[in-house]
CSV table of C-alpha atoms in Angstrom, one decimal:
chain,number,residue,atom,x,y,z
A,1,MET,CA,-16.5,24.5,20.9
A,2,GLN,CA,-15.1,22.7,17.5
A,3,ASN,CA,-13.5,19.3,16.9
A,4,LYS,CA,-10.0,18.8,16.0
A,5,LYS,CA,-11.0,17.9,12.4
A,6,THR,CA,-13.4,20.4,12.0
A,7,SER,CA,-10.2,22.8,13.8
A,8,LYS,CA,-7.5,21.3,11.1
A,9,THR,CA,-9.8,22.0,8.1
A,10,SER,CA,-10.1,25.2,8.8
A,11,GLU,CA,-6.8,26.2,9.8
A,12,LYS,CA,-5.7,25.1,6.4
A,13,ARG,CA,-8.7,26.9,4.3
A,14,GLN,CA,-7.1,29.8,6.2
A,15,ASN,CA,-3.9,29.3,5.8
A,16,LYS,CA,-4.5,29.1,1.6
A,17,GLY,CA,-5.4,32.8,0.5
A,18,HIS,CA,-3.0,32.6,-2.8
A,19,HIS,CA,-5.5,31.8,-5.9
A,20,ILE,CA,-3.6,30.9,-8.9
A,21,ASP,CA,-5.7,30.9,-12.3
A,22,VAL,CA,-4.5,28.2,-14.9
A,23,ARG,CA,-6.9,28.1,-18.0
A,24,PHE,CA,-6.4,24.1,-20.0
A,25,THR,CA,-8.6,22.9,-23.0
A,26,GLU,CA,-10.9,20.3,-23.5
A,27,GLU,CA,-8.4,17.3,-24.0
A,28,GLU,CA,-6.4,18.7,-20.6
A,29,TYR,CA,-9.0,19.2,-18.9
A,30,ASN,CA,-11.0,15.8,-19.3
A,31,GLN,CA,-7.5,14.0,-18.7
A,32,ILE,CA,-7.6,16.4,-15.3
A,33,VAL,CA,-10.8,15.0,-14.2
A,34,THR,CA,-10.6,11.2,-14.9
A,35,ASN,CA,-7.0,11.1,-13.7
A,36,ALA,CA,-8.8,13.0,-10.0
A,37,ASN,CA,-11.4,10.7,-10.5
A,38,LYS,CA,-9.5,7.8,-10.4
A,39,CYS,CA,-7.7,9.3,-7.7
A,40,GLY,CA,-11.0,9.6,-5.9
A,41,MET,CA,-9.8,13.3,-5.5
A,42,HIS,CA,-11.7,16.7,-6.4
A,43,LYS,CA,-10.3,17.9,-8.9
A,44,SER,CA,-8.8,20.9,-7.5
A,45,ASN,CA,-6.8,18.8,-5.1
A,46,TYR,CA,-5.5,16.6,-7.4
A,47,VAL,CA,-4.0,19.7,-9.0
A,48,HIS,CA,-3.2,21.0,-5.9
A,49,ASP,CA,-0.4,18.2,-5.1
A,50,ALA,CA,0.3,16.9,-8.3
A,51,VAL,CA,2.0,20.8,-9.1
A,52,LEU,CA,3.5,20.4,-5.7
A,53,GLY,CA,5.4,17.2,-7.0
A,54,HIS,CA,3.4,14.9,-4.8
A,55,GLN,CA,2.1,11.8,-6.8
A,56,PRO,CA,-1.5,11.4,-6.4
A,57,LYS,CA,-2.4,7.4,-6.3
A,58,GLN,CA,-5.4,5.8,-8.0
A,59,LEU,CA,-8.3,3.6,-6.0
A,60,MET,CA,-8.0,-0.1,-6.0
A,61,THR,CA,-10.2,-1.9,-8.0
A,62,GLU,CA,-12.4,-4.5,-6.3
A,63,GLY,CA,-10.7,-7.4,-8.0
A,64,GLN,CA,-7.5,-5.3,-6.3
A,65,GLU,CA,-8.9,-5.4,-3.8
A,66,GLU,CA,-9.6,-8.6,-3.0
A,67,ALA,CA,-6.3,-9.9,-4.2
A,68,LEU,CA,-4.1,-7.1,-1.5
A,69,LYS,CA,-6.5,-9.4,1.0
A,70,SER,CA,-5.4,-12.7,-0.2
A,71,LEU,CA,-2.2,-11.5,0.3
A,72,SER,CA,-2.1,-10.9,3.4
A,73,ALA,CA,-3.5,-13.6,5.0
A,74,ALA,CA,-1.1,-15.7,2.7
A,75,ARG,CA,1.3,-13.8,4.8
A,76,SER,CA,-0.5,-13.9,8.0
A,77,GLU,CA,-0.3,-18.1,7.3
A,78,LEU,CA,3.0,-17.7,6.5
A,79,VAL,CA,4.7,-16.0,10.0
A,80,GLY,CA,2.2,-18.2,11.5
A,81,ILE,CA,4.0,-21.1,10.1
A,82,ARG,CA,7.4,-19.9,10.5
A,83,ASN,CA,7.1,-18.9,14.2
A,84,ALA,CA,5.4,-22.7,14.7
A,85,LEU,CA,7.9,-24.0,13.0
A,86,HIS,CA,10.9,-21.7,14.8
A,87,GLY,CA,9.7,-23.1,18.3
A,88,LEU,CA,10.3,-26.5,17.6
A,89,PRO,CA,13.8,-28.6,18.0
A,90,GLN,CA,15.3,-29.1,15.0
A,91,GLU,CA,15.0,-32.7,15.0
A,92,VAL,CA,11.2,-32.3,14.9
A,93,ARG,CA,11.8,-30.0,12.2
A,94,LYS,CA,14.2,-32.2,10.0
A,95,ARG,CA,11.3,-34.8,10.7
A,96,TYR,CA,8.7,-32.2,9.0
A,97,PHE,CA,11.0,-31.7,6.2
A,98,ARG,CA,12.8,-35.1,5.9
A,99,ASN,CA,15.1,-33.0,4.0
A,100,GLU,CA,17.6,-30.4,5.7
A,101,ARG,CA,18.4,-28.5,2.4
A,102,ILE,CA,14.9,-28.5,1.8
A,103,MET,CA,13.6,-27.3,5.1
A,104,THR,CA,16.3,-24.7,4.9
A,105,ALA,CA,15.0,-23.5,1.8
A,106,TRP,CA,11.6,-23.2,2.6
A,107,ILE,CA,12.1,-21.4,5.5
A,108,GLU,CA,14.4,-18.7,3.6
A,109,GLY,CA,11.7,-18.3,0.7
A,110,VAL,CA,9.3,-17.7,3.8
A,111,ASN,CA,11.3,-15.1,5.5
A,112,TYR,CA,12.1,-13.2,2.0
A,113,LEU,CA,8.5,-13.2,1.4
A,114,ILE,CA,7.4,-11.9,5.1
A,115,GLN,CA,10.9,-9.6,5.0
A,116,HIS,CA,9.5,-8.1,1.1
A,117,TRP,CA,5.8,-7.8,1.9
A,118,ASP,CA,5.9,-3.6,1.9
A,119,THR,CA,7.5,-3.4,-1.0
A,120,ILE,CA,5.1,-6.4,-2.6
A,121,LYS,CA,2.6,-4.2,-1.0
A,122,GLU,CA,3.6,-0.7,-2.1
A,123,ASN,CA,4.2,-1.7,-5.9
A,124,PHE,CA,0.8,-3.8,-6.1
A,125,GLY,CA,-0.7,-0.4,-5.5
A,126,GLY,CA,-1.7,-0.3,-1.2
């Protein structure tokens, strides 16, 4: 009995009965190989996706992965701080910030970062 993953892969292969031969110059071929490697894909899958209008994404470097982890950790801390502050009475929050305008601006800034995290992550390459 095949598991679902094997079954899906087999179905995909069975449905792909059409084949197109395409020729490339040495320079074009090398560019395809380079781009496919950057995306962690096989050449044929890279060309297939690109031709169908999909934008294969490059894999993140170790530095980018670490940066994204750091940003994620910072976001988690901001969410925790925001939630803790939200649970406090207004008078206590005012004492923490001692200036209502600064407190309001800070909370709005934190909320903005939290709401726009997904956009930031997409632009980062995640």
